[in-house]
Coordinates of C-alpha atoms and ligand atoms in Angstrom, one line a residue:
M1 CA 0.0 0.0 0.0
H2 CA 1.4 3.4 -1.0
L3 CA 0.3 6.1 1.3
D4 CA 1.5 9.1 -0.5
H5 CA -2.0 10.5 -1.3
P6 CA -2.6 13.9 0.2
E7 CA -6.4 13.9 -0.4
T8 CA -7.0 10.7 1.7
M9 CA -4.0 10.7 4.1
P10 CA -3.0 14.4 4.5
Q11 CA -0.9 13.7 7.6
R12 CA 1.2 11.2 5.7
H13 CA 1.9 13.3 2.6
T14 CA 5.3 14.7 3.4
H15 CA 6.3 15.8 -0.1
S16 CA 6.4 19.6 0.1
A17 CA 4.2 19.2 3.1
E18 CA 4.2 21.7 6.0
P19 CA 5.9 21.0 9.3
L20 CA 2.5 21.4 11.1
R21 CA 0.0 18.6 11.5
A22 CA -3.7 19.1 11.1
D23 CA -3.9 19.6 14.9
G24 CA -1.4 22.4 14.8
T25 CA 1.5 20.5 16.4
R26 CA 4.9 20.3 14.6
R27 CA 6.1 16.9 13.2
A28 CA 9.7 15.9 13.1
L29 CA 11.9 16.6 10.1
R30 CA 12.6 13.2 8.4
V31 CA 16.0 12.7 6.8
G32 CA 16.8 9.5 4.9
L33 CA 20.3 8.1 4.5
G34 CA 20.7 5.7 1.5
G35 CA 23.6 4.3 -0.5
P36 CA 25.6 1.1 -1.3
V37 CA 26.4 -1.6 1.2
G38 CA 29.1 -0.6 3.7
S39 CA 29.5 3.0 2.5
G40 CA 29.1 4.4 6.1
K41 CA 25.4 5.0 6.6
T42 CA 25.3 3.6 10.1
A43 CA 28.6 5.3 11.0
S44 CA 27.1 8.6 9.8
V45 CA 23.9 8.0 11.8
A46 CA 25.9 7.2 14.9
A47 CA 28.1 10.3 14.5
L48 CA 25.1 12.5 13.8
C49 CA 23.3 11.3 16.9
R50 CA 26.3 12.0 19.0
T51 CA 26.8 15.5 17.6
L52 CA 23.1 16.6 17.5
R53 CA 21.5 14.8 20.5
E54 CA 22.4 17.6 23.0
G55 CA 20.5 20.3 21.0
W56 CA 17.7 18.3 19.4
S57 CA 15.2 15.5 20.2
I58 CA 16.2 12.7 17.8
A59 CA 15.0 9.2 16.9
V60 CA 16.3 6.6 14.4
V61 CA 14.8 4.0 12.1
T62 CA 17.1 1.4 10.6
N63 CA 16.3 -1.0 7.7
D64 CA 18.0 -4.3 7.3
I65 CA 16.9 -7.2 5.0
Y66 CA 16.9 -10.1 7.5
T67 CA 18.4 -8.8 10.7
R68 CA 18.3 -5.9 13.2
E69 CA 22.1 -5.6 13.0
D70 CA 22.3 -1.8 12.4
A71 CA 19.9 -1.0 15.2
E72 CA 21.8 -3.4 17.5
Y73 CA 25.0 -1.6 16.7
L74 CA 23.5 1.8 17.5
L75 CA 22.0 0.4 20.7
R76 CA 25.4 -1.1 21.7
E77 CA 27.1 2.2 21.1
A78 CA 24.3 4.0 23.1
V79 CA 24.1 6.8 20.6
L80 CA 20.5 7.4 21.8
P81 CA 18.4 5.9 24.6
P82 CA 17.0 2.5 23.4
E83 CA 13.4 3.7 23.0
R84 CA 14.6 6.1 20.3
I85 CA 16.0 3.4 18.0
T86 CA 13.7 1.2 15.9
A87 CA 14.5 -1.5 13.4
V88 CA 12.5 -2.4 10.3
E89 CA 13.2 -5.8 8.8
T90 CA 12.5 -5.3 5.1
G91 CA 12.6 -9.0 4.1
A92 CA 13.1 -7.8 0.5
C93 CA 15.4 -5.5 -1.5
P94 CA 15.9 -2.5 0.7
H95 CA 14.7 0.1 -1.8
T96 CA 11.3 -1.6 -1.8
A97 CA 10.7 -0.5 1.8
I98 CA 11.9 3.1 1.4
R99 CA 10.5 3.8 -2.1
D100 CA 7.7 1.4 -3.1
D101 CA 5.9 0.1 -0.1
I102 CA 6.9 2.5 2.6
S103 CA 4.2 1.5 5.1
A104 CA 6.4 -0.3 7.6
N105 CA 8.8 2.6 7.7
L106 CA 5.9 5.1 8.0
E107 CA 4.4 3.1 10.9
A108 CA 7.8 3.0 12.6
V109 CA 8.3 6.8 12.2
E110 CA 4.7 7.5 13.4
H111 CA 5.1 5.2 16.4
L112 CA 8.3 7.1 17.4
E113 CA 6.5 10.5 16.9
E114 CA 3.6 9.3 19.0
T115 CA 5.6 8.0 21.9
L116 CA 8.4 10.5 22.0
R117 CA 6.6 13.7 20.9
P118 CA 7.8 16.3 20.4
L119 CA 10.6 15.0 18.2
D120 CA 12.7 17.3 16.1
L121 CA 14.4 14.9 13.8
V122 CA 14.0 11.3 12.6
L123 CA 16.9 9.7 10.8
I124 CA 15.9 6.8 8.5
E125 CA 18.8 4.5 7.4
S126 CA 18.0 2.4 4.3
G127 CA 19.5 -1.1 4.0
G128 CA 22.6 -1.1 1.7
D129 CA 21.5 -1.1 -1.9
N130 CA 22.7 -0.1 -5.3
L131 CA 23.1 3.3 -7.2
T132 CA 19.4 3.3 -8.1
A133 CA 18.0 3.4 -4.6
T134 CA 16.2 6.5 -3.5
F135 CA 13.6 7.3 -0.8
S136 CA 9.9 8.1 -1.6
K137 CA 9.1 11.7 -0.9
G138 CA 6.2 10.3 1.0
L139 CA 8.6 9.0 3.6
V140 CA 11.4 11.7 4.0
D141 CA 11.7 15.4 3.7
Q142 CA 15.4 15.4 2.8
Q143 CA 17.7 12.5 1.6
I144 CA 21.4 12.0 1.9
F145 CA 23.1 9.5 -0.5
V146 CA 26.3 8.0 1.1
I147 CA 29.0 6.6 -1.1
D148 CA 32.7 5.9 -0.2
V149 CA 36.0 6.4 -1.9
S150 CA 37.1 2.7 -1.6
S151 CA 34.4 1.5 -4.0
G152 CA 36.1 3.3 -6.8
D153 CA 36.6 7.0 -7.7
D154 CA 34.5 6.6 -10.8
I155 CA 31.3 6.1 -8.8
P156 CA 30.2 9.8 -9.0
R157 CA 30.7 9.6 -12.8
K158 CA 28.4 6.6 -13.0
G159 CA 25.5 8.7 -11.8
G160 CA 22.1 7.2 -10.9
P161 CA 19.3 9.0 -9.1
G162 CA 20.9 8.9 -5.7
I163 CA 24.1 10.6 -6.9
T164 CA 22.3 13.1 -9.2
T165 CA 19.2 14.0 -7.2
A166 CA 19.8 13.4 -3.5
D167 CA 19.6 16.6 -1.4
L168 CA 23.1 15.9 -0.1
L169 CA 25.8 13.6 -1.5
L170 CA 28.2 12.4 1.1
I171 CA 31.5 10.9 -0.1
N172 CA 32.9 9.1 2.9
K173 CA 36.1 7.4 3.9
T174 CA 38.4 10.0 2.5
D175 CA 41.1 8.7 4.9
L176 CA 41.3 5.6 2.6
A177 CA 41.9 7.6 -0.6
P178 CA 45.7 7.2 -0.6
H179 CA 45.4 3.5 0.2
V180 CA 43.0 2.7 -2.7
G181 CA 44.4 5.2 -5.2
A182 CA 41.2 7.3 -5.2
D183 CA 41.5 10.8 -6.7
L184 CA 39.3 13.0 -4.6
A185 CA 39.6 16.0 -7.0
T186 CA 38.2 13.8 -9.8
M187 CA 35.4 12.7 -7.6
A188 CA 34.6 16.3 -6.7
T189 CA 34.6 17.4 -10.4
D190 CA 32.4 14.4 -11.5
A191 CA 30.0 15.0 -8.6
K192 CA 29.7 18.7 -9.5
R193 CA 29.0 17.7 -13.1
Q194 CA 26.3 15.3 -12.1
R195 CA 24.7 17.5 -9.5
G196 CA 25.1 21.1 -10.5
D197 CA 24.5 23.3 -7.4
L198 CA 23.3 20.5 -5.2
P199 CA 25.7 20.1 -2.2
V200 CA 28.5 17.5 -1.8
I201 CA 30.4 16.8 1.4
F202 CA 33.6 14.7 1.8
T203 CA 33.9 13.0 5.1
S204 CA 36.2 10.8 7.1
L205 CA 34.4 9.3 10.1
T206 CA 37.6 8.0 11.6
S207 CA 38.6 11.6 12.4
D208 CA 37.3 13.6 15.4
D209 CA 34.2 15.5 14.4
G210 CA 34.4 14.2 10.8
I211 CA 30.6 14.5 10.6
R212 CA 30.6 18.3 11.4
D213 CA 29.7 19.6 8.0
V214 CA 26.8 17.1 7.7
A215 CA 25.6 18.0 11.1
D216 CA 25.7 21.7 10.2
W217 CA 23.7 20.9 7.0
I218 CA 21.0 19.1 9.0
T219 CA 21.0 21.8 11.7
A220 CA 20.3 24.4 8.9
H221 CA 17.3 22.4 7.7
L222 CA 16.1 21.9 11.3
T223 CA 16.3 25.6 11.9
E224 CA 14.4 26.3 8.7
W225 CA 11.8 23.7 9.7
H226 CA 11.2 25.3 13.0
H227 CA 10.9 28.8 11.4
K228 CA 8.3 27.4 9.0
A229 CA 6.3 25.9 11.8
A230 CA 6.4 29.1 13.8
A231 CA 5.4 31.3 10.8
Ligands
GTP1 N1 38.3 4.0 7.2 C1 37.0 4.4 7.3 N2 36.1 3.4 7.7 C2 34.8 3.8 7.8 C3 34.4 5.1 7.6 N3 33.1 5.2 7.8 C4 32.7 3.9 8.1 N4 33.7 3.1 8.1 C5 33.7 1.6 8.3 O1 33.1 1.0 7.2 C6 32.4 -0.2 7.6 C7 30.9 0.0 7.1 O2 30.3 1.1 7.8 P1 28.8 1.1 8.1 O3 28.5 2.4 8.7 O4 28.4 -0.1 8.8 O5 28.2 1.1 6.6 P2 26.7 1.0 6.1 O6 26.6 1.8 4.9 O7 25.8 1.3 7.3 O8 26.6 -0.6 5.7 P3 25.2 -1.4 5.4 O9 24.2 -0.9 6.4 O10 25.6 -2.8 5.7 O11 24.9 -1.1 4.0 C8 32.5 -0.2 9.1 O12 33.5 -1.1 9.5 C9 32.9 1.2 9.5 O13 33.6 1.3 10.7 C10 35.4 6.1 7.3 O14 35.2 7.3 7.1 N5 36.7 5.7 7.2
MG2 MG1 24.2 0.2 8.0

């Protein structure tokens, strides 16, 4: 069941939707993190929680095909209190659950919003997929596509909807570039060619505060979200 129908389910239509619900309360900004297997999505979610949790009320939904592995990692690392971390077992190709039948993810987000309200931010991590995976705009307000330098510096050139249209492209594991012969300048040029003015951030999550620029990008969207709700 696809629930992205504003006329029948206005509270569930997030594409260009307002931050306020019908009852006048503000819903959380939903940010999706997608991208290939092992690119650093969970590491990014963990770092974002650690950086943003003091200032904002956050919850996380993870997607895995057959396990709850990513949620268990985040719980073990105690990046947020346990009630703020939920796992969705997709049982199918991860993109299905974030793009085609988003109902399990929507239910997870809505349950978190219901029990932890008011929430400022929900981070939704997709299971690792391929370059075609994107989130439905009925599920997230902003999407981040995470790739990494060790999978080949030609990845930005290969394009695909995640690379060309995501609201933010994150190119992770820059610390590995010298070891795998990846040319970061070429990756930056190719990403610019694919994305025009859409932002690209290079990260190394092994360095202290390596997530800072991404956290600032989310903070800017959260601030705008709050202003819109207050207007
Ligand atoms: N060297 C290096 N390793 C990293 C970096 N970011 C993540 N890793 C490591 O890369 C591996 C995969 O990271 P994850 O965050 O689990 O990747 P993921 O995209 O969530 O993976 P799936 O959910 O399985 O698709 C882990 O061993 C991380 O510690 C980085 O910036 N540099
Ligand atoms: Mg993961």
